Short mmCIF file of C-alpha atoms (C1' of nucleotides) in Angstrom, two decimals:
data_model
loop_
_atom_site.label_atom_id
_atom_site.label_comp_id
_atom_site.label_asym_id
_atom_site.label_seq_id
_atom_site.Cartn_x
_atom_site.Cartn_y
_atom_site.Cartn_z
CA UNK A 1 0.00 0.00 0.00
CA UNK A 2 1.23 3.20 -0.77
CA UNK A 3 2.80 6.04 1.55
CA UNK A 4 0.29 8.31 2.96
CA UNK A 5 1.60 11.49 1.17
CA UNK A 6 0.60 10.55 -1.93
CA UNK A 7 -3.09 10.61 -0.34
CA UNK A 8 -5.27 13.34 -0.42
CA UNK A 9 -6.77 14.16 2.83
CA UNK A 10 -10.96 14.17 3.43
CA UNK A 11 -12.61 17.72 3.05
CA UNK A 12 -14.25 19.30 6.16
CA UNK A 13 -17.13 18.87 5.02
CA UNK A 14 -16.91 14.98 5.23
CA UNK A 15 -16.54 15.72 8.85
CA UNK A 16 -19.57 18.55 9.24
CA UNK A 17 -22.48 15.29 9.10
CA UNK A 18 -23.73 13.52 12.02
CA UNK A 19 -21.41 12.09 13.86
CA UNK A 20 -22.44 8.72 13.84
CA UNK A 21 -22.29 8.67 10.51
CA UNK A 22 -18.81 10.00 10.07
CA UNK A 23 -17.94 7.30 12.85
CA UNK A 24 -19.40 4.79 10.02
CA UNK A 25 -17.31 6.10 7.41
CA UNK A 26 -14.38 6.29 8.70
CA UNK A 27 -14.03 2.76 8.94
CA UNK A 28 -11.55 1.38 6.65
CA UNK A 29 -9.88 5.08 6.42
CA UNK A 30 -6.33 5.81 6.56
CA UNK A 31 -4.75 7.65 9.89
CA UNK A 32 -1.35 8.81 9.93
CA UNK A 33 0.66 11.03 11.28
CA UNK A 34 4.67 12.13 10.24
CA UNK A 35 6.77 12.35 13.40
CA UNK A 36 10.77 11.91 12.69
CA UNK A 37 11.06 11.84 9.12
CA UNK A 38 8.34 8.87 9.07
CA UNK A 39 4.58 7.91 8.42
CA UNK A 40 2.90 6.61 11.46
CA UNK A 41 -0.23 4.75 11.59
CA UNK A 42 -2.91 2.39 9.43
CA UNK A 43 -6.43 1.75 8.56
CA UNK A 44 -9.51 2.41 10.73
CA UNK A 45 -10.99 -0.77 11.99
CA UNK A 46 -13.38 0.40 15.12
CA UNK A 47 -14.61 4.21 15.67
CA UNK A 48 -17.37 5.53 18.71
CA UNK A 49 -19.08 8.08 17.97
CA UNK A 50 -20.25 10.53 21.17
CA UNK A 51 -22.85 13.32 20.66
CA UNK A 52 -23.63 16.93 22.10
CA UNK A 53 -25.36 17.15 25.38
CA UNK A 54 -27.69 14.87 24.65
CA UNK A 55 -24.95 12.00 25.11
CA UNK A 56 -24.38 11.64 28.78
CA UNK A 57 -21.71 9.66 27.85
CA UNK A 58 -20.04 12.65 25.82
CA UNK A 59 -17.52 14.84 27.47
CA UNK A 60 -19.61 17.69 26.32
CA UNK A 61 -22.25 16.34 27.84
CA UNK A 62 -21.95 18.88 30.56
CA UNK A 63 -20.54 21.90 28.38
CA UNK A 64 -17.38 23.41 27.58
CA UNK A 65 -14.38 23.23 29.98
CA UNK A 66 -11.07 24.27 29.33
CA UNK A 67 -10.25 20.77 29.07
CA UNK A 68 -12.78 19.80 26.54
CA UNK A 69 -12.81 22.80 24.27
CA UNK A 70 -10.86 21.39 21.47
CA UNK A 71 -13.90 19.16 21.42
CA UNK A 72 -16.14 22.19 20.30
CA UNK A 73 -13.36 22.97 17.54
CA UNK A 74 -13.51 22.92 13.72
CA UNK A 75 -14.63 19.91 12.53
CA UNK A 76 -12.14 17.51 10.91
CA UNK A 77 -9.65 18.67 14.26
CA UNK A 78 -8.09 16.49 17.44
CA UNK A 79 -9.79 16.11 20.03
CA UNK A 80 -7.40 14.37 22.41
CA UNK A 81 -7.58 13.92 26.08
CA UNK A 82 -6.03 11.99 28.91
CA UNK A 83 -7.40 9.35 30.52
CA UNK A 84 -5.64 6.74 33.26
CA UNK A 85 -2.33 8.27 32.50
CA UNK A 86 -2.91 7.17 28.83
CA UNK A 87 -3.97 9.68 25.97
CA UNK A 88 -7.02 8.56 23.53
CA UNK A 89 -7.49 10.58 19.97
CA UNK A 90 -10.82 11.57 18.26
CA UNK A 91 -12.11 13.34 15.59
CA UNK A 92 -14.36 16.46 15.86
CA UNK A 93 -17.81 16.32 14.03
CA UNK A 94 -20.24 18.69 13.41
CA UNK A 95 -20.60 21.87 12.86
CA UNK A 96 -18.15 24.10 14.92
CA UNK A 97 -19.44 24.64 17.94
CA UNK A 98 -21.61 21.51 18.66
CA UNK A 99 -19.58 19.50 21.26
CA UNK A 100 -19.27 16.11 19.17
CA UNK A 101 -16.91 13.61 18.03
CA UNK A 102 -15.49 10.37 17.13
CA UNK A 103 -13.58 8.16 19.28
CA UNK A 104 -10.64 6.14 17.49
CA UNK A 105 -10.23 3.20 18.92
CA UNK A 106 -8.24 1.12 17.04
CA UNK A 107 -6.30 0.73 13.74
CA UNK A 108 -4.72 -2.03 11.55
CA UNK A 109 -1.14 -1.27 11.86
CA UNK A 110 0.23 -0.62 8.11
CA UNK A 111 3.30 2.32 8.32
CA UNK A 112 5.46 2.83 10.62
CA UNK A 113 5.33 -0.69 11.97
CA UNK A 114 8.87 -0.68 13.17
CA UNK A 115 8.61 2.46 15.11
CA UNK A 116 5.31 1.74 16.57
CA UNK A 117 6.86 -1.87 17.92
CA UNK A 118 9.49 0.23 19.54
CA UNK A 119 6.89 2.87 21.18
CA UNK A 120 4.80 -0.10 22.46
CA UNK A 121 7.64 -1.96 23.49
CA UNK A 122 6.21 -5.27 21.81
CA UNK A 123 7.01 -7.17 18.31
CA UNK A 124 3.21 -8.52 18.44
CA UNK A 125 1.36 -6.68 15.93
CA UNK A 126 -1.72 -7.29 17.61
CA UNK A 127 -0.66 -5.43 20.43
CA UNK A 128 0.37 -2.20 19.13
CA UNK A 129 -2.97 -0.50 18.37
CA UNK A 130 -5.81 -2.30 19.47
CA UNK A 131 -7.08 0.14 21.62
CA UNK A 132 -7.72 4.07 21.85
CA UNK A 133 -4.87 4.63 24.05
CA UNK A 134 -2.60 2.04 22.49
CA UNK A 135 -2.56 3.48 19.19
CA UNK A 136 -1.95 6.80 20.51
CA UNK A 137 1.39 5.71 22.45
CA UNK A 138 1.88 3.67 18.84
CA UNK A 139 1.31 7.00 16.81
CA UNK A 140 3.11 9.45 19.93
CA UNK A 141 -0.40 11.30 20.24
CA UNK A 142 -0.75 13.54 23.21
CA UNK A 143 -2.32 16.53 24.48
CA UNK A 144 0.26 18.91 21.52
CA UNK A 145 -1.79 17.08 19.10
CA UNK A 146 -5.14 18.81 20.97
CA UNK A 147 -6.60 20.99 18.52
CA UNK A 148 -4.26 20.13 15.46
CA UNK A 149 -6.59 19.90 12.37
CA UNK A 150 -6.29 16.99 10.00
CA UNK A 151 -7.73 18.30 7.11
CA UNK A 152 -5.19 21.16 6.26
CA UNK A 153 -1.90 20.00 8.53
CA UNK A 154 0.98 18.80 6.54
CA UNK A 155 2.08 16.24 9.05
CA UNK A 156 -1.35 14.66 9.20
CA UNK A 157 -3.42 12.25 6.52
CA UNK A 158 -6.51 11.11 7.15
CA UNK A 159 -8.06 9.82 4.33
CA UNK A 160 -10.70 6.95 2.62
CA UNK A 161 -9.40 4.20 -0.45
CA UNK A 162 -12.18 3.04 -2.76
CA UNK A 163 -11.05 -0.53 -2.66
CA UNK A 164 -10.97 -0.70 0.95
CA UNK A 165 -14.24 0.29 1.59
CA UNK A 166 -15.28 -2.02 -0.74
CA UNK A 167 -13.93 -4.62 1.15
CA UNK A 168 -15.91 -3.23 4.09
CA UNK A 169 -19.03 -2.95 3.02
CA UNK A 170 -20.24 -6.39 3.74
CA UNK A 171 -18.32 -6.39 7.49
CA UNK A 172 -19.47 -3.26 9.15
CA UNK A 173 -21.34 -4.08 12.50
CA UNK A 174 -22.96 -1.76 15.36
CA UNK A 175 -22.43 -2.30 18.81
CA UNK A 176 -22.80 -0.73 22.59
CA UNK A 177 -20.00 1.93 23.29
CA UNK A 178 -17.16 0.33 25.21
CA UNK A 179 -16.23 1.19 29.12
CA UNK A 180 -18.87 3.42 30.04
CA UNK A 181 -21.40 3.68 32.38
CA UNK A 182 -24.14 6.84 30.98
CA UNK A 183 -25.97 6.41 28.18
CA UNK A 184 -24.51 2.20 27.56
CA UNK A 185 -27.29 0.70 25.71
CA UNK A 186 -26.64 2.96 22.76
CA UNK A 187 -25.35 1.36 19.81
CA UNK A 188 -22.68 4.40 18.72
CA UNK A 189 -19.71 2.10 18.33
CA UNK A 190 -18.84 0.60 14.80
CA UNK A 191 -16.38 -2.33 14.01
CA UNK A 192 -15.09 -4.01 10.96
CA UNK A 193 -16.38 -7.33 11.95
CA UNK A 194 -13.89 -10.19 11.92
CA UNK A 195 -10.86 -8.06 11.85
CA UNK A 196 -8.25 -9.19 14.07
CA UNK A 197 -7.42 -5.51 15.38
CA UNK A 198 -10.39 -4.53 17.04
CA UNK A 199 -10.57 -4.43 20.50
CA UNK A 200 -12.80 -5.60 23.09
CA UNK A 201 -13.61 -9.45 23.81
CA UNK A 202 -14.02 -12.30 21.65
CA UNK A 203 -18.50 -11.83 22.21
CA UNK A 204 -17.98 -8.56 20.67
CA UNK A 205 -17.64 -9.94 17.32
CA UNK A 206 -20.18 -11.92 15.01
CA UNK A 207 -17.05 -14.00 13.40
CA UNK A 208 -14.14 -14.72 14.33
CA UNK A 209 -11.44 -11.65 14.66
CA UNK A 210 -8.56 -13.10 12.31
CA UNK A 211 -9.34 -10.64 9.10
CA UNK A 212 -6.74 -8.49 8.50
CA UNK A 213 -7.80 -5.61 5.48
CA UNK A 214 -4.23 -5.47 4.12
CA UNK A 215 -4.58 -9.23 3.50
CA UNK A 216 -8.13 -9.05 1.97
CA UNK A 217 -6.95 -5.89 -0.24
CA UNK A 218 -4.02 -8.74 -1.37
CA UNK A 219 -5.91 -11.22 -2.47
CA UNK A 220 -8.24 -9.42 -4.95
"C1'" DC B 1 -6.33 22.08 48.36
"C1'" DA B 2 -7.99 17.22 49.14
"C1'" DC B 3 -10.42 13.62 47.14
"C1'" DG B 4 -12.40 10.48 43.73
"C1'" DC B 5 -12.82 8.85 39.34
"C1'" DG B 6 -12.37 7.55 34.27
"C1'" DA B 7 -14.25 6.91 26.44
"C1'" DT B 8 -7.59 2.04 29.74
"C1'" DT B 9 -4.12 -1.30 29.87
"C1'" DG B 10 -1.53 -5.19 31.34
"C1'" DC B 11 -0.50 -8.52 34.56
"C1'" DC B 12 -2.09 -12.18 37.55
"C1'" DT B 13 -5.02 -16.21 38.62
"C1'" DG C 1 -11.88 -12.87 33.67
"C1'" DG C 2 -10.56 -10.01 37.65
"C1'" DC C 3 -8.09 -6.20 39.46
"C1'" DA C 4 -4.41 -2.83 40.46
"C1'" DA C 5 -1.66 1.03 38.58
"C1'" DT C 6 -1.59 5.78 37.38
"C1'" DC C 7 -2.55 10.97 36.90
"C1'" DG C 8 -5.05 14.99 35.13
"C1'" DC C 9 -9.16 17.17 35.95
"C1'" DG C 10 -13.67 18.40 38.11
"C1'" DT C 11 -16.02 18.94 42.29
"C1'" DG C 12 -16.62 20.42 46.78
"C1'" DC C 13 -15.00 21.85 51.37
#
DNA sequence: CACGCGATTGCCT
DNA sequence: GGCAATCGCGTGC
């Protein structure tokens, strides 16, 4: 697959929609990130999406904070916060404003594997991203990247292949959100089904998680 | 300024 | 599958 620069990143507007259905199509995306002279990062595999106020689940669920503002950004920007002395990334939806966004939480590792073994400390590359604050310590995402916006940064790509999605289209499943206590019987958390990358436990899945896209895109 | 907790992870049984 | 580690932030005294 070739290196992210040669991809063209998604518009704003892709990212001004509802959010759960930006959280939908950004499954199968790329997300990468330059740091050190190298791409960083892989494909989408499992997104959340959390609302406005009406999501008491949402960090803006009970308005803007200094903490939360970058939250209420443009969309198509970072929204990334600590949590348990780990970092987790999202995406801001919406109009500007709004309070919404979508939750990465995990990628198939594609560029950048090297590095990311070293960052994670492990050669498994099951273990490198599968998880919203795993792939940040894989992609060295923290609170600088707060704010950043995707869509016009140099360093960043986020963007969606024809062919992959493609090879989506038949695998995309809807689940509960995962970890939280408000708002836990909604169904705002999307997974390539059968991908070995996504996170959670085995029940999560309808088949069996040993699909990798890079493999699927390989044997077409 | 003290206290409690979380959109987590990894190690232990 | 259970549970402790870890720390920034929000809440309340």
């Amino acid at each position: 697959m070739s290196s992210p620069d040669t991809k063209q990143s998604l518009p704003r507007r892709f990212y001004a929609r509802a959010t759960a259905d930006v959280a939908r199509g950004l499954l199968g995306c790329g997300y990468a990130v330059f740091r050190d002279g190298q791409w960083i990062g892989g494909l989408i595999v499992e997104t959340e999406a959390y609302l406005s106020h009406r999501d008491a689940a949402s960090h803006s669920a009970r308005g803007r904070t200094p903490s939360n503002a970058a939250m209420f950004g443009p969309p198509g920007s970072l929204y990334v916060y600590p949590i348990h002395a780990k970092h987790c990334s999202n995406l801001v939806t919406e109009p500007e404003g709004i309070g919404a966004a979508v939750l990465i939480r995990a990628i198939e590792p594609v560029w950048g594997c090297d590095r990311m073994q070293r960052l994670r400390r492990t050669d498994d590359l099951r273990r490198l991203t599968r998880g919203p604050a795993m792939l940040c310590q894989a992609m060295t995402l923290d609170r600088r990247d707060d704010g950043v916006d995707v869509v016009s940064d140099p360093s960043w790509r986020v963007w969606s292949d024809d062919r992959i999605q493609g090879i989506i289209e038949s695998r995309v499943i809807t689940t509960r959100r995962i970890g939280i206590r408000r708002s836990a019987d909604r169904k705002l958390r999307f997974i390539v089904d059968g991908n070995r990358f996504v996170s959670g436990k085995a029940g999560d899945h309808r088949r069996p998680p040993r699909e990798s896209l890079l493999e699927l895109a390989a044997d077409r």
